[in-house]
Short mmCIF file of C-alpha atoms (C1' of nucleotides) in Angstrom, two decimals:
data_model
loop_
_atom_site.label_atom_id
_atom_site.label_comp_id
_atom_site.label_asym_id
_atom_site.label_seq_id
_atom_site.Cartn_x
_atom_site.Cartn_y
_atom_site.Cartn_z
CA MET K 82 -42.94 -8.75 -27.09
CA ASP K 83 -41.57 -8.05 -30.45
CA SER K 84 -38.31 -6.95 -29.13
CA ARG K 85 -37.87 -10.21 -27.50
CA TYR K 86 -38.69 -12.00 -30.61
CA ILE K 87 -36.32 -9.93 -32.50
CA LEU K 88 -33.48 -10.37 -30.19
CA ASP K 89 -33.85 -14.02 -30.43
CA LYS K 90 -33.97 -13.93 -34.10
CA SER K 91 -31.18 -11.63 -34.85
CA SER K 92 -27.95 -13.37 -35.12
CA VAL K 93 -25.53 -10.66 -35.92
CA GLY K 94 -25.90 -7.62 -33.84
CA SER K 95 -25.34 -8.24 -30.22
CA ARG K 96 -26.87 -6.35 -27.41
CA GLY K 97 -28.65 -3.26 -28.44
CA GLY K 98 -28.08 -4.24 -31.97
CA GLY K 99 -30.61 -2.10 -33.66
CA ALA K 100 -30.04 0.97 -31.68
CA ASP K 101 -26.44 0.50 -31.88
CA PHE K 102 -26.61 0.21 -35.54
CA ASN K 103 -28.60 3.24 -36.24
CA CYS K 104 -27.12 5.58 -33.86
CA ARG K 105 -23.70 4.44 -34.39
CA ALA K 106 -23.96 4.97 -38.01
CA GLY K 107 -24.92 8.46 -37.25
CA ARG K 108 -22.16 8.82 -34.90
CA SER K 109 -19.65 7.72 -37.32
CA VAL K 110 -20.43 10.67 -39.37
CA LEU K 111 -20.04 13.17 -36.71
CA ARG K 112 -17.02 11.81 -35.26
CA ASP K 113 -15.79 15.00 -33.96
CA SER K 114 -18.88 16.48 -32.53
CA ARG K 115 -21.03 13.78 -31.30
CA VAL K 116 -21.58 12.42 -27.91
CA PRO K 117 -20.49 8.86 -27.97
CA THR K 118 -22.75 7.61 -25.30
CA ALA K 119 -25.83 8.95 -26.88
CA ASP K 120 -26.44 5.62 -28.48
CA LYS K 121 -27.46 4.04 -25.34
CA SER K 122 -29.99 6.55 -24.34
CA GLY K 123 -33.34 5.63 -25.49
CA PRO K 124 -36.03 3.13 -25.06
CA MET K 125 -34.88 -0.23 -26.00
CA PRO K 126 -38.19 -1.53 -27.22
CA ALA K 127 -38.26 0.72 -30.16
CA TYR K 128 -34.76 -0.09 -31.04
CA THR K 129 -34.95 -3.72 -30.72
CA ASN K 130 -38.17 -3.77 -32.42
CA GLY K 131 -36.73 -2.00 -35.31
CA SER K 132 -33.68 -4.06 -35.33
CA VAL K 133 -35.73 -7.07 -35.71
CA LEU K 134 -37.03 -6.02 -38.94
CA TYR K 135 -33.69 -5.08 -40.04
CA LYS K 136 -32.18 -8.29 -39.09
CA PHE K 137 -34.79 -10.10 -40.88
CA VAL K 138 -34.11 -8.26 -43.94
CA MET K 139 -30.46 -8.78 -43.76
CA ASP K 140 -30.23 -12.28 -42.59
CA GLY K 141 -33.37 -13.89 -43.55
CA GLY K 142 -33.53 -13.09 -47.14
CA LEU K 143 -36.56 -11.92 -48.94
CA ALA K 144 -39.04 -14.42 -47.82
CA ALA K 145 -38.11 -14.17 -44.24
CA GLU K 146 -38.22 -10.49 -44.53
CA VAL K 147 -41.71 -10.28 -45.81
CA LYS K 148 -42.90 -12.87 -43.49
CA SER K 149 -41.45 -11.29 -40.48
CA GLU K 150 -42.92 -8.01 -41.33
CA LYS K 151 -46.29 -9.42 -41.75
CA SER K 152 -45.98 -10.98 -38.43
CA PHE K 153 -45.89 -7.58 -36.93
CA PRO K 154 -49.17 -6.12 -36.04
CA LYS K 155 -49.85 -3.05 -37.99
CA GLY K 156 -50.59 -1.14 -34.91
CA ASN K 157 -47.09 -1.59 -33.93
CA GLY K 158 -45.92 -0.34 -37.19
CA LEU K 159 -44.97 2.91 -35.70
CA THR K 160 -41.81 1.69 -34.27
CA SER K 161 -40.98 -1.00 -36.66
CA GLY K 162 -41.82 1.16 -39.55
CA GLY K 163 -39.64 3.85 -38.25
CA ARG K 164 -36.89 1.47 -38.08
CA ILE K 165 -37.44 0.42 -41.56
CA LEU K 166 -37.13 3.91 -42.69
CA HIS K 167 -33.92 4.22 -40.90
CA ASP K 168 -32.65 1.05 -42.26
CA MET K 169 -33.64 1.82 -45.70
CA GLU K 170 -30.78 3.94 -46.42
CA LYS K 171 -28.62 1.09 -45.54
CA THR K 172 -30.45 -1.41 -47.49
CA GLY K 173 -30.76 0.80 -50.39
CA LEU K 174 -34.44 1.33 -50.02
CA GLY K 175 -34.89 -2.27 -50.46
CA ASP K 176 -37.12 -2.49 -47.49
CA GLN K 177 -39.04 0.56 -48.03
CA LYS K 178 -41.49 -0.91 -50.32
CA ASP K 179 -41.85 -3.78 -48.11
CA ALA K 180 -42.86 -1.59 -45.35
CA GLY K 181 -45.12 0.36 -47.53
CA SER K 182 -46.78 -2.55 -49.12
CA ASN K 183 -47.50 -4.03 -45.82
CA GLY K 184 -48.68 -0.85 -44.43
CA VAL K 185 -46.12 -1.05 -41.74
CA LEU K 186 -44.24 1.94 -42.75
CA LYS K 187 -45.67 4.58 -40.60
CA LYS K 188 -43.23 6.79 -39.08
CA ALA K 189 -40.02 8.25 -40.10
CA SER K 190 -39.78 10.19 -36.98
CA PRO K 191 -36.44 10.54 -35.40
CA ALA K 192 -38.03 9.95 -32.12
CA HIS K 193 -37.29 6.32 -32.53
CA CYS K 194 -33.70 6.90 -32.28
CA PRO K 195 -33.51 9.23 -29.37
CA GLY K 196 -30.58 11.17 -28.40
CA ILE K 197 -28.67 13.58 -30.43
CA ASN K 198 -27.12 11.04 -32.57
CA GLY K 199 -30.03 8.82 -32.74
CA GLN K 200 -32.16 11.50 -34.10
CA MET K 201 -30.84 11.37 -37.52
CA PRO K 202 -29.28 8.09 -38.16
CA GLY K 203 -30.17 8.32 -41.73
CA SER K 204 -28.95 11.69 -42.51
CA LEU K 205 -25.85 11.26 -40.58
CA MET K 206 -25.15 8.06 -42.16
CA HIS K 207 -25.31 9.31 -45.62
CA LEU K 208 -24.14 12.75 -45.24
CA ASP K 209 -21.51 10.65 -44.03
CA ILE K 210 -17.89 11.04 -43.82
CA ARG K 211 -17.29 12.23 -47.23
CA ASN K 212 -16.46 15.50 -45.77
CA PRO K 213 -16.16 15.56 -42.06
CA GLY K 214 -16.48 19.24 -41.69
CA LYS K 215 -19.36 19.56 -43.99
CA GLN K 216 -21.04 16.62 -42.55
CA ALA K 217 -20.90 17.91 -39.13
CA GLU K 218 -22.35 21.10 -40.35
CA LEU K 219 -25.12 19.47 -42.23
CA ALA K 220 -25.83 17.05 -39.53
CA ASN K 221 -26.02 19.82 -37.05
CA ASN K 222 -28.38 21.65 -39.21
CA PHE K 223 -30.47 18.65 -39.47
CA ARG K 224 -30.46 18.17 -35.84
CA ALA K 225 -31.46 21.68 -35.26
CA ALA K 226 -34.18 21.43 -37.79
CA GLN K 227 -35.42 18.29 -36.29
CA GLY K 228 -35.41 19.65 -32.87
CA GLN K 229 -37.71 22.41 -33.78
CA ASN K 230 -39.65 20.83 -36.50
CA VAL K 231 -40.67 17.61 -35.06
CA PRO K 232 -41.22 17.79 -31.39
CA PRO K 233 -41.62 14.20 -30.47
CA THR K 234 -44.22 14.94 -27.93
CA GLU K 235 -46.64 16.57 -30.24
CA ARG K 236 -48.43 13.81 -31.90
CA GLN K 237 -51.89 14.54 -32.91
CA PRO K 238 -54.15 12.51 -35.01
CA HIS K 239 -54.35 13.92 -38.41
CA PRO K 240 -56.99 13.44 -41.03
CA SER K 241 -54.52 12.29 -43.55
CA SER K 242 -53.33 9.55 -41.33
CA HIS K 243 -56.40 7.57 -41.97
CA ILE K 244 -56.44 7.57 -45.66
CA PRO K 245 -57.27 4.14 -46.86
CA VAL K 246 -54.59 2.89 -49.10
CA PRO K 247 -54.69 -0.46 -50.75
CA ARG K 248 -52.06 -2.59 -49.23
CA ASN K 249 -51.72 -5.57 -51.39
CA ARG K 250 -51.07 -3.80 -54.56
CA LYS K 251 -48.41 -5.12 -56.73
CA PRO K 252 -45.83 -3.05 -58.40
CA SER K 253 -47.12 -1.90 -61.66
CA GLY K 254 -46.27 0.22 -64.60
CA HIS K 255 -46.27 3.93 -64.88
CA ALA K 256 -49.84 4.07 -65.93
CA ASP K 257 -50.87 2.38 -62.79
CA LYS K 258 -48.66 4.57 -60.86
CA GLU K 259 -50.33 7.62 -62.11
CA VAL K 260 -53.70 6.23 -61.49
CA MET K 261 -52.68 5.47 -58.03
CA ALA K 262 -51.30 8.87 -57.60
CA ALA K 263 -54.56 10.33 -58.63
CA THR K 264 -56.39 8.02 -56.32
CA VAL K 265 -54.32 8.84 -53.38
CA LEU K 266 -54.52 12.48 -54.15
CA THR K 267 -58.22 12.29 -54.35
CA SER K 268 -58.49 10.68 -51.02
CA LEU K 269 -56.11 13.16 -49.63
CA SER K 270 -57.84 16.11 -51.07
CA THR K 271 -59.59 16.65 -47.82
CA SER K 272 -56.40 16.87 -46.00
CA PRO K 273 -55.19 20.34 -45.18
CA MET K 274 -51.78 19.44 -46.38
CA VAL K 275 -52.81 19.17 -49.95
CA LEU K 276 -52.04 22.48 -51.37
CA HIS K 277 -54.00 22.24 -54.54
CA PRO K 278 -56.61 19.64 -54.11
CA SER K 279 -58.58 20.68 -57.07
CA SER K 280 -55.99 19.69 -59.51
CA ALA K 281 -55.54 16.29 -58.18
CA PRO K 282 -58.15 14.05 -59.66
CA THR K 283 -58.03 15.05 -63.25
CA VAL K 284 -54.50 15.98 -63.88
CA PRO K 285 -52.24 13.17 -62.93
CA GLU K 286 -49.02 14.72 -63.97
CA PRO K 287 -49.10 17.94 -62.03
CA ALA K 288 -50.64 16.11 -59.22
CA SER K 289 -47.83 13.75 -59.16
CA ARG K 290 -45.40 16.52 -59.23
CA GLY K 291 -47.12 18.20 -56.38
CA TRP K 292 -46.87 15.09 -54.48
CA LYS K 293 -43.31 14.80 -55.19
CA GLU K 294 -42.84 18.16 -53.74
CA VAL K 295 -44.71 17.29 -50.67
CA LEU K 296 -42.80 14.16 -50.46
CA SER K 297 -39.55 15.88 -50.81
CA ALA K 298 -40.49 18.43 -48.28
CA SER K 299 -41.58 15.88 -45.83
CA TYR K 300 -38.52 13.84 -46.34
CA SER K 301 -36.12 16.57 -45.99
CA SER K 302 -37.85 18.30 -43.20
CA SER K 303 -39.00 15.59 -40.98
CA THR K 304 -36.86 12.65 -41.51
CA SER K 305 -33.41 13.25 -42.63
CA GLY K 306 -31.12 14.55 -45.21
CA ASN K 307 -30.53 11.08 -46.17
CA TRP K 308 -34.12 10.77 -46.81
CA SER K 309 -34.11 13.44 -49.26
CA TRP K 310 -31.15 11.88 -50.75
CA ASP K 311 -32.73 8.54 -51.10
CA ALA K 312 -35.93 9.97 -52.23
CA SER K 313 -34.36 11.97 -54.91
CA ASP K 314 -32.00 9.35 -55.92
CA GLN K 315 -34.28 6.45 -55.99
CA SER K 316 -37.78 7.59 -56.14
CA VAL K 317 -37.95 11.10 -57.38
CA PRO K 318 -35.06 11.47 -59.69
CA SER K 319 -36.03 14.84 -60.91
CA THR K 320 -36.29 16.46 -57.55
CA PRO K 321 -33.21 16.57 -55.51
CA SER K 322 -35.30 18.66 -53.21
CA PRO K 323 -33.00 20.55 -51.03
CA PRO K 324 -34.93 22.14 -48.23
CA LEU K 325 -34.66 25.50 -49.86
CA SER K 326 -36.67 24.60 -52.85
CA ASN K 327 -39.49 23.43 -50.75
CA GLU K 328 -39.67 26.23 -48.36
CA ASN K 329 -43.37 26.66 -48.70
CA ASN K 330 -44.35 23.13 -48.32
CA LYS K 331 -41.89 22.64 -45.65
CA ASN K 332 -43.10 25.52 -43.64
CA PHE K 333 -46.56 24.43 -44.08
CA LEU K 334 -45.77 21.01 -42.95
CA LEU K 335 -43.85 22.24 -40.08
CA SER K 336 -46.54 24.53 -38.94
CA SER K 337 -48.98 21.73 -38.71
CA GLN K 338 -48.46 18.34 -37.30
CA ALA K 339 -45.45 17.69 -39.32
CA ASP K 340 -44.77 14.41 -37.78
CA ASP K 341 -48.02 12.81 -38.58
CA ILE K 342 -48.22 14.36 -41.91
CA CYS K 343 -44.90 13.14 -42.87
CA GLU K 344 -45.78 9.81 -41.67
CA ASP K 345 -48.81 9.73 -43.80
CA VAL K 346 -47.16 11.20 -46.73
CA THR K 347 -44.43 8.76 -46.42
CA GLU K 348 -46.78 5.94 -46.28
CA SER K 349 -48.88 7.14 -49.08
CA THR K 350 -46.02 7.98 -51.23
CA HIS K 351 -44.88 4.50 -51.25
CA PHE K 352 -47.92 3.79 -53.22
CA MET K 353 -47.62 6.88 -55.17
CA PHE K 354 -44.19 6.04 -56.33
CA GLU K 355 -44.56 2.44 -56.22
CA ASP K 356 -42.43 2.09 -59.20
CA PRO K 357 -39.09 3.14 -57.86
CA ILE K 358 -39.41 1.82 -54.42
CA PRO K 359 -40.70 -1.56 -55.33
CA ARG K 360 -38.04 -1.80 -57.90
CA LYS K 361 -35.60 -1.53 -55.13
CA ARG K 362 -37.44 -4.18 -53.41
CA LYS K 363 -37.45 -6.27 -56.46
CA ASN K 364 -33.77 -5.98 -56.70
CA SER K 365 -33.47 -7.13 -53.19
CA MET K 366 -30.66 -4.93 -52.30
CA LYS K 367 -28.87 -6.21 -49.32
CA VAL K 368 -26.37 -4.22 -47.51
CA MET K 369 -23.53 -5.89 -45.85
CA PHE K 370 -20.55 -4.46 -44.16
CA LYS K 371 -17.24 -5.73 -45.14
CA CYS K 372 -14.15 -5.47 -43.09
CA LEU K 373 -11.38 -3.98 -45.07
CA TRP K 374 -8.67 -4.95 -42.77
CA LYS K 375 -5.86 -6.75 -44.34
CA ASN K 376 -6.51 -10.42 -44.66
CA CYS K 377 -9.75 -10.02 -42.91
CA GLU K 378 -12.72 -10.16 -45.11
CA LYS K 379 -15.29 -10.45 -42.51
CA VAL K 380 -18.67 -9.47 -43.70
CA LEU K 381 -21.40 -8.62 -41.32
CA SER K 382 -24.87 -7.49 -41.87
CA THR K 383 -24.84 -4.66 -39.43
CA SER K 384 -22.61 -1.73 -39.15
CA SER K 385 -22.54 -2.08 -35.45
CA GLY K 386 -21.43 -5.60 -35.87
CA ILE K 387 -18.65 -4.76 -38.21
CA GLN K 388 -17.63 -1.88 -36.11
CA ARG K 389 -17.51 -4.02 -33.11
CA HIS K 390 -15.58 -6.55 -35.02
CA ILE K 391 -13.06 -4.01 -36.11
CA ARG K 392 -12.92 -2.42 -32.78
CA THR K 393 -12.32 -5.61 -30.94
CA VAL K 394 -10.45 -7.71 -33.39
CA HIS K 395 -8.38 -5.16 -35.23
CA LEU K 396 -8.23 -2.18 -33.03
CA GLY K 397 -7.99 -4.20 -29.90
CA ARG K 398 -10.50 -2.17 -28.07
CA ASN K 399 -12.91 -3.17 -25.48
CA SER K 400 -15.80 -4.88 -27.06
CA ASP K 401 -18.17 -3.86 -24.37
CA SER K 402 -17.44 -0.28 -24.73
CA ASP K 403 -19.82 1.56 -26.88
CA TYR K 404 -17.42 4.31 -27.17
CA SER K 405 -15.81 4.66 -30.47
CA ASP K 406 -13.77 7.40 -31.93
CA GLY K 407 -14.95 6.42 -35.33
CA GLU K 408 -11.75 4.78 -36.26
CA GLU K 409 -13.62 1.69 -37.31
CA ASP K 410 -15.27 3.59 -40.03
CA PHE K 411 -12.15 3.46 -41.99
CA TYR K 412 -11.93 -0.22 -41.93
CA TYR K 413 -15.14 -1.32 -43.35
CA SER K 414 -17.16 -0.60 -46.34
CA GLU K 415 -20.73 -0.99 -47.15
CA ILE K 416 -21.59 -3.58 -49.68
CA GLU K 417 -24.82 -3.63 -51.45
CA VAL K 418 -25.72 -6.95 -52.78
CA ASN K 419 -28.19 -7.19 -55.49
CA MET K 420 -29.92 -10.42 -55.12
CA ASP K 421 -31.88 -10.46 -58.25
CA SER K 422 -31.17 -9.02 -61.56
CA LEU K 423 -27.81 -7.89 -62.62
CA THR K 424 -28.89 -5.72 -65.43
CA GLU K 425 -31.58 -3.95 -63.65
CA GLY K 426 -29.40 -3.67 -60.68
CA MET K 427 -26.84 -1.86 -62.68
CA SER K 428 -29.09 1.02 -63.34
CA ASN K 429 -30.06 1.37 -59.76
CA LEU K 430 -26.78 0.75 -58.29
CA THR K 431 -25.39 4.18 -57.99
CA PRO K 432 -26.44 4.91 -54.51
CA THR K 433 -24.12 7.73 -53.91
CA SER K 434 -25.84 10.69 -55.24
CA PRO K 435 -24.22 14.03 -55.56
CA THR K 436 -27.30 15.41 -54.03
CA THR K 437 -26.46 14.57 -50.53
CA ALA K 438 -22.87 13.84 -50.79
CA ALA K 439 -22.15 17.36 -49.90
CA PRO K 440 -19.45 18.10 -52.35
CA PRO K 441 -16.28 18.23 -50.46
CA PRO K 442 -13.79 19.72 -52.76
CA VAL K 443 -10.85 17.97 -51.47
CA PHE K 444 -11.45 14.35 -51.84
CA PRO K 445 -9.86 12.16 -54.36
CA PRO K 446 -11.61 11.07 -57.46
CA PRO K 447 -13.54 7.91 -57.11
CA LEU K 448 -12.39 4.72 -58.55
CA THR K 449 -14.65 2.78 -60.71
CA ASP K 450 -14.62 -0.90 -61.34
CA VAL K 451 -14.76 -1.40 -57.71
CA PRO K 452 -17.81 -3.51 -57.51
CA HIS K 453 -16.45 -6.25 -59.59
CA SER K 454 -13.25 -6.60 -57.79
CA GLU K 455 -15.03 -6.52 -54.53
CA HIS K 456 -17.29 -9.09 -55.84
CA ILE K 457 -14.38 -11.27 -56.56
CA ASN K 458 -13.02 -10.71 -53.18
CA MET K 459 -16.22 -11.57 -51.60
CA ASN K 460 -16.33 -14.85 -53.29
CA GLY K 461 -13.07 -15.64 -51.80
CA SER K 462 -14.10 -14.58 -48.40
CA GLN K 463 -16.76 -17.06 -47.78
CA SER K 464 -15.04 -18.45 -44.84
CA HIS K 465 -16.06 -15.43 -42.88
CA ALA K 466 -19.02 -14.22 -44.72
CA PRO K 467 -22.20 -15.17 -43.07
CA THR K 468 -25.02 -16.95 -44.69
CA LEU K 469 -26.65 -14.60 -47.02
CA LEU K 470 -23.68 -13.06 -48.57
CA SER K 471 -21.72 -16.13 -49.16
CA GLN K 472 -24.65 -17.73 -50.75
CA SER K 473 -25.49 -14.94 -52.97
CA ALA K 474 -22.16 -13.54 -53.76
CA PRO K 475 -21.25 -15.74 -56.66
CA SER K 476 -24.27 -14.82 -58.63
CA THR K 477 -24.93 -11.34 -57.55
CA LEU K 478 -23.79 -7.95 -58.27
CA CYS K 479 -22.09 -6.37 -55.42
CA HIS K 480 -21.84 -2.75 -54.96
CA ILE K 481 -19.48 -1.13 -52.65
CA ARG K 482 -20.17 2.00 -50.89
CA THR K 483 -17.97 3.31 -48.26
CA ASP K 484 -18.81 5.48 -45.38
CA HIS K 485 -15.52 7.10 -45.23
CA ALA K 486 -14.56 10.62 -45.10
CA TYR K 487 -12.22 10.41 -47.95
CA GLN K 488 -14.80 9.03 -50.18
CA GLY K 489 -15.10 11.16 -53.21
CA PRO K 490 -18.09 13.37 -53.46
CA VAL K 491 -18.71 12.16 -56.91
CA ASN K 492 -21.49 9.85 -57.76
CA HIS K 493 -19.52 6.73 -58.20
CA VAL K 494 -18.14 4.51 -55.68
CA ARG K 495 -14.80 4.04 -54.38
CA THR K 496 -13.35 1.25 -52.52
CA ALA K 497 -11.88 2.64 -49.50
CA SER K 498 -8.67 0.96 -48.99
CA THR K 499 -8.36 2.56 -45.72
CA GLY K 500 -7.17 0.01 -43.37
CA GLU K 501 -4.22 1.43 -41.69
CA LYS K 502 -2.62 -1.89 -41.44
CA ARG K 503 -3.78 -3.28 -44.63
CA GLN K 504 -2.65 -0.59 -46.85
CA PRO K 505 0.94 -1.67 -47.26
CA ALA K 506 -0.12 -5.05 -48.50
CA SER K 507 -2.95 -3.71 -50.50
CA SER K 508 -2.22 -6.12 -53.27
CA THR K 509 -4.92 -8.43 -52.13
CA HIS K 510 -7.73 -5.94 -52.17
CA THR K 511 -6.91 -2.63 -53.46
CA ALA K 512 -4.40 -3.46 -56.04
CA VAL K 513 -6.98 -5.52 -57.74
CA ASN K 514 -9.23 -2.58 -57.88
CA LYS K 515 -6.69 -0.39 -59.37
CA THR K 516 -5.89 -0.94 -62.89
CA HIS K 517 -2.48 0.41 -62.33
CA ALA K 518 0.11 -1.95 -63.49
CA LEU K 519 2.49 -0.31 -61.16
CA VAL K 520 0.90 -1.62 -58.10
CA THR K 521 0.58 -5.07 -59.45
CA PRO K 522 3.16 -7.76 -59.04
CA ALA K 523 5.25 -6.05 -61.65
CA SER K 524 6.34 -3.63 -59.04
CA LYS K 525 7.55 -6.52 -57.06
CA SER K 526 10.19 -7.18 -59.61
CA THR K 527 11.83 -3.97 -58.72
CA PRO K 528 12.01 -3.99 -55.01
CA GLY K 529 13.39 -0.97 -53.46
CA THR K 530 11.86 1.35 -55.94
CA ARG K 531 9.44 3.76 -54.57
CA LYS K 532 5.95 3.31 -55.56
CA PRO K 533 4.83 6.12 -57.76
CA ARG K 534 3.42 9.06 -56.06
CA GLY K 535 -0.29 9.01 -55.81
CA GLU K 536 -2.52 11.48 -57.42
CA ALA K 537 -4.81 11.83 -54.52
CA LYS K 538 -4.44 14.55 -52.07
CA LYS K 539 -3.30 13.29 -48.83
CA CYS K 540 -4.19 14.26 -45.37
CA ARG K 541 -1.58 16.90 -45.33
CA LYS K 542 -2.99 18.56 -48.33
CA VAL K 543 -6.55 18.03 -47.38
CA TYR K 544 -6.48 19.14 -43.84
CA GLY K 545 -3.40 21.22 -43.80
CA MET K 546 -0.76 21.46 -41.22
CA GLU K 547 -2.99 23.29 -38.83
CA LYS K 548 -5.31 20.34 -38.65
CA LYS K 549 -2.68 17.80 -38.31
CA ASP K 550 -4.65 15.98 -35.70
CA MET K 551 -7.14 15.14 -38.37
CA TRP K 552 -4.58 13.40 -40.43
CA CYS K 553 -4.48 9.72 -40.51
CA THR K 554 -1.84 8.27 -38.33
CA ALA K 555 0.31 7.29 -41.22
CA CYS K 556 0.40 10.79 -42.52
CA ARG K 557 1.23 12.01 -39.12
CA TRP K 558 4.10 9.68 -39.05
CA LYS K 559 5.16 10.55 -42.51
CA LYS K 560 4.16 7.21 -43.76
CA ALA K 561 2.10 6.33 -46.73
CA CYS K 562 -1.28 7.82 -46.29
CA GLN K 563 -3.89 5.30 -45.39
CA ARG K 564 -6.86 7.48 -45.72
CA PHE K 565 -6.44 8.81 -49.16
CA THR K 566 -4.97 6.00 -51.02
CA ASP K 567 -4.52 6.24 -54.69
"C1'" DA R 239 9.34 24.78 -52.66
"C1'" DC R 240 6.20 21.58 -51.61
"C1'" DT R 241 4.68 17.09 -50.85
"C1'" DG R 242 4.52 12.01 -50.07
"C1'" DC R 243 6.59 8.56 -47.79
"C1'" DC R 244 10.68 5.21 -47.24
"C1'" DG R 245 13.93 3.86 -44.09
"C1'" DG R 246 15.44 3.86 -39.83
"C1'" DG R 247 15.77 5.08 -35.03
"C1'" DA R 248 14.05 6.01 -30.21
"C1'" DG R 249 11.23 4.61 -26.48
"C1'" DC S 168 4.64 -2.20 -31.11
"C1'" DT S 169 3.96 3.30 -31.52
"C1'" DC S 170 5.84 7.44 -32.67
"C1'" DC S 171 8.96 10.41 -34.87
"C1'" DC S 172 11.87 12.35 -38.39
"C1'" DG S 173 15.87 12.67 -41.90
"C1'" DG S 174 16.07 12.65 -46.29
"C1'" DC S 175 14.94 11.14 -50.95
"C1'" DA S 176 12.14 11.64 -54.88
"C1'" DG S 177 8.17 13.26 -57.49
"C1'" DT S 178 5.44 17.38 -58.64
#
DNA sequence: ACTGCCGGGAG
DNA sequence: CTCCCGGCAGT
């Protein structure tokens, strides 16, 4: 059915594309603790189905995206919607509104990505490698929480799941938003999950806040850490909503049919907070994955694709093997492409929020100015860049986000010049990013001179001698560190 | 002293 | 190639 359709449509990801993508992304975070083969476990239909949507979004552009989504029966929205949620973090929430506006967005349940890794593609992905140890910890926590909070088998119909929400609403101003909030709250007031129904209809502001709380709780408890991250970052700026702060709501949700509730809340909240989410949509954030390998500027629309590319082309590993030690993660970066407005994009373009980027103390300070240079690079890389990117690159704002462990915890982005091979000749990519004159051709004039010592802590410093096996290979070999470049 | 890593060597 | 390490230089 849909999966078929999807598979035919998708051009980038190969077999098991969607599943691969999601779960792998998760995996990449937990490189040390995950079970590599977990990706494969799981019903393909859900995966492929989801991947379809994703592919559409990535490859088809806006129109195709909307269209394709509409083509999906709403009843099926469970799976596809779930996928959308998962993908959202990749696409920078760009699809979320889509899903919401079409009423497709139904379920953020991890059940769609079965297996340990699959459970939390989102959270894993964004907890991400910024701090391997921390990530693993967080991810494990999430997993644990998920395991007990959202038993996939317990799905009961819930009153709130049938709340009529207008679907064809257009993004509107704050006034509308509040009205909508009130409306939704009113309709939801019969739902047991509304803690203070009485306040809903007449007092928009507190109501909204309450909703935010519920939202945050649902996000963080039922979907993923990433969710809470995205939610706080994009939609609910004022509520970072760590699980702790929402203990009550969370518990409440958990005690009842958390899954369905969350689903409903999620759906409803898209209307509630139509402003932020649609804005994302408006900006048409596209996420591409760019190979950072030296002289290879391949850009793919799926992480699995880029990983496979790296694995096969650069790492010389078996392409059929799903196993990955995560090495590929160091060789690609996530690129967010803003299709629409540059100015507006700017304000939304800081995807890396300190909220979820569990502050690893050890990582180097982020470099700014990355996006532009990457942008430049991308223009020059059209030979490899597939359709969408190459078309849009010249006129769009590109935003780089890396999924790498050494990525600084700080809000801004950093180009990960991590390619082990590419590092020595970083002049093409990285040197451009760095405003250091030292790394520029000027240094060429004095061959033989050592390049100035970098500020960043290297593997040795970061991991210590006792964890030498965590060092990058270069560090192990007493070469210039490839992981923490300066 | 510690650290990063160049240069060079072994396999 | 990969892997290792002496030794230099910066901190």
